[in-house]
C-alpha positions in Angstrom: -115.6 131.0 -143.1 -118.6 128.7 -142.5 -121.8 130.0 -144.1 -123.5 130.0 -140.7 -120.7 131.6 -138.7 -121.9 133.1 -135.4 -119.4 135.0 -133.1 -121.2 133.5 -130.1 -120.3 129.9 -131.1 -116.9 128.1 -131.1 -115.1 127.0 -134.2 -112.0 125.0 -135.1 -109.5 126.3 -137.5 -107.5 124.6 -140.2 -104.4 126.4 -141.5 -103.6 124.9 -144.9 -100.3 125.9 -146.5 -100.0 125.2 -150.2 -97.1 123.6 -152.1 -94.5 125.6 -154.1 -96.4 125.0 -157.3 -99.2 127.2 -156.0 -97.0 130.2 -155.3 -98.8 132.9 -157.3 -100.4 136.3 -156.9 -103.6 134.7 -158.0 -105.4 133.5 -154.8 -107.6 131.2 -156.8 -104.6 129.0 -157.6 -103.9 128.6 -153.9 -107.5 127.5 -153.3 -108.0 125.2 -156.2 -104.6 123.6 -157.1 -104.6 121.0 -154.3 -108.3 121.0 -153.4 -107.4 120.7 -149.7 -108.9 124.1 -148.7 -112.0 123.4 -150.7 -112.4 120.0 -149.1 -112.0 121.5 -145.6 -114.6 124.1 -146.4 -117.0 121.6 -147.8 -120.4 121.0 -146.2 -119.3 117.4 -145.6 -116.3 118.4 -143.6 -118.2 121.1 -141.8 -120.8 118.6 -140.8 -118.2 116.2 -139.5 -116.7 118.9 -137.4 -120.2 119.6 -135.9 -120.5 115.9 -135.1 -117.3 116.3 -133.1 -118.7 119.2 -131.0 -117.6 122.2 -133.0 -119.9 124.7 -134.6 -117.8 124.4 -137.8 -114.2 124.9 -139.1 -112.7 128.1 -140.3 -110.2 127.4 -143.1 -107.2 129.6 -143.6 -105.2 129.2 -146.8 -102.8 132.1 -147.3 -101.7 132.9 -150.9 -98.0 133.6 -151.0 -96.4 134.8 -154.3 -93.1 133.3 -155.2 -91.2 136.6 -155.4 -91.4 139.9 -153.7 -89.9 143.2 -154.9 -88.4 144.1 -151.5 -86.1 146.9 -152.6 -83.7 147.8 -155.4 -81.1 145.4 -154.2 -83.5 142.5 -153.9 -86.0 142.9 -156.8 -86.8 139.2 -156.7 -86.6 138.2 -153.1 -87.8 134.6 -152.9 -90.8 134.0 -150.6 -90.5 130.2 -151.0 -91.5 129.5 -147.4 -89.5 126.4 -146.5 -86.2 125.7 -148.2 -84.1 122.6 -148.3 -81.5 124.1 -145.9 -84.0 124.5 -143.0 -84.5 128.2 -143.5 -87.8 130.0 -143.8 -88.7 133.2 -145.7 -90.5 136.2 -144.3 -93.7 134.6 -145.4 -93.8 132.4 -142.2 -93.8 135.4 -139.8 -96.5 137.0 -142.0 -98.7 133.8 -141.6 -98.2 134.0 -137.8 -99.4 137.6 -137.9 -102.5 136.5 -139.9 -103.2 133.6 -137.5 -102.8 136.0 -134.4 -105.3 138.4 -136.0 -107.8 135.7 -136.8 -107.6 134.0 -133.4 -108.0 137.4 -131.7 -111.0 138.5 -133.8 -113.0 135.3 -134.5 -114.5 132.8 -132.2 -111.8 130.1 -132.4 -111.4 127.2 -129.9 -107.6 127.5 -129.3 -107.5 123.8 -128.5 -108.8 123.0 -132.0 -106.3 124.7 -134.3 -104.9 122.3 -136.9 -102.0 122.6 -139.3 -101.9 121.0 -142.8 -99.5 121.5 -145.6 -98.4 119.9 -148.8 -94.7 119.6 -149.8 -93.2 123.0 -149.1 -96.4 123.8 -147.1 -95.9 120.6 -145.0 -92.3 121.6 -144.2 -93.5 125.1 -143.3 -96.3 123.8 -141.0 -93.7 121.5 -139.2 -91.4 124.5 -138.7 -94.2 126.7 -137.5 -95.2 124.0 -135.0 -91.6 124.0 -133.7 -91.8 127.8 -133.2 -94.9 127.7 -131.0 -95.1 124.7 -128.7 -98.6 123.3 -128.4 -100.1 125.9 -130.7 -101.5 123.2 -133.0 -103.8 120.4 -131.8 -102.5 118.2 -134.6 -100.5 118.4 -137.8 -101.0 116.7 -141.2 -97.9 117.4 -143.3 -98.3 115.7 -146.7 -95.7 114.7 -149.3 -92.9 116.6 -147.5 -89.5 115.8 -146.0 -86.4 117.5 -144.8 -83.0 116.0 -144.5 -81.4 115.5 -141.1 -78.5 118.0 -141.6 -78.1 121.7 -142.0 -75.4 121.6 -144.7 -77.1 122.0 -148.1 -73.9 120.7 -149.8 -74.1 117.4 -147.8 -75.9 114.5 -149.7 -79.4 114.0 -148.5 -79.8 110.5 -146.9 -83.5 110.0 -147.9 -84.9 110.0 -144.4 -88.6 110.9 -144.5 -90.5 112.6 -141.6 -94.2 112.5 -140.9 -96.3 113.6 -138.0 -100.0 113.4 -137.2 -100.5 113.4 -133.5 -103.0 115.1 -131.2 -102.1 117.1 -128.1 -103.1 114.0 -126.1 -100.5 112.0 -128.0 -103.1 110.0 -130.0 -102.4 109.2 -133.6 -104.9 110.9 -135.8 -105.4 108.3 -138.5 -109.2 108.4 -138.8 -111.1 110.1 -141.6 -111.6 112.9 -142.0 -108.3 114.2 -140.7 -107.9 116.6 -137.8 -110.9 115.4 -135.9 -110.3 113.6 -132.5 -110.3 109.9 -132.5 
C-alpha cells in the first residue's frame, strides 16, 4: 500500500505471484526472495507511476504455502499453483477472491491492473489472464513456460511462451515495466 494512500485518488495495482521456491508459511520469504514486490513498492517505482498519471501502485503479493492439511485423506494437498500438466491448485481461486476484495474496497483504476509472475507465478498469471478476459492491462511473466500439450507423459518440445502486451496491443518493453509506452 502506498505510504500516502488516499481513498479519493486512483491507484494502479500490480499482482506479483512468486515462484515455487518461495512457497512458505513465512510471508517475508514471498516478499524478499525475488525482490519484485519490494521493487514495485519502492519510492522510485511509485514516482514513475505518478508520472504516468496514477496516484501510486498498490502491490499485491500473496504468500502461498506449499502444502495444505485439507483433511485426513489429503494431509499434504499440494498448493503448487501452476503445474506442468496445465492444472492449477485451489490457490488460484483464492487469489481471485483476494483480488475481488481489494478491487471492491480500495480505489483501484480497473484499467491499470497488471499481472507479474516468476516461473510458477508466471504460469499462474498467464492462466489467470485466460480465466478473465481483459482483466489485466498487461502481463509480465518471467522465466516461465508451459509445453504445448496436455499429456504430461508426452516429451516437452521446448517451446517457450512470453507475453507483455497492453490492452491496446502495444508491446510493453519500456522501463519500468507495466507503465504505458
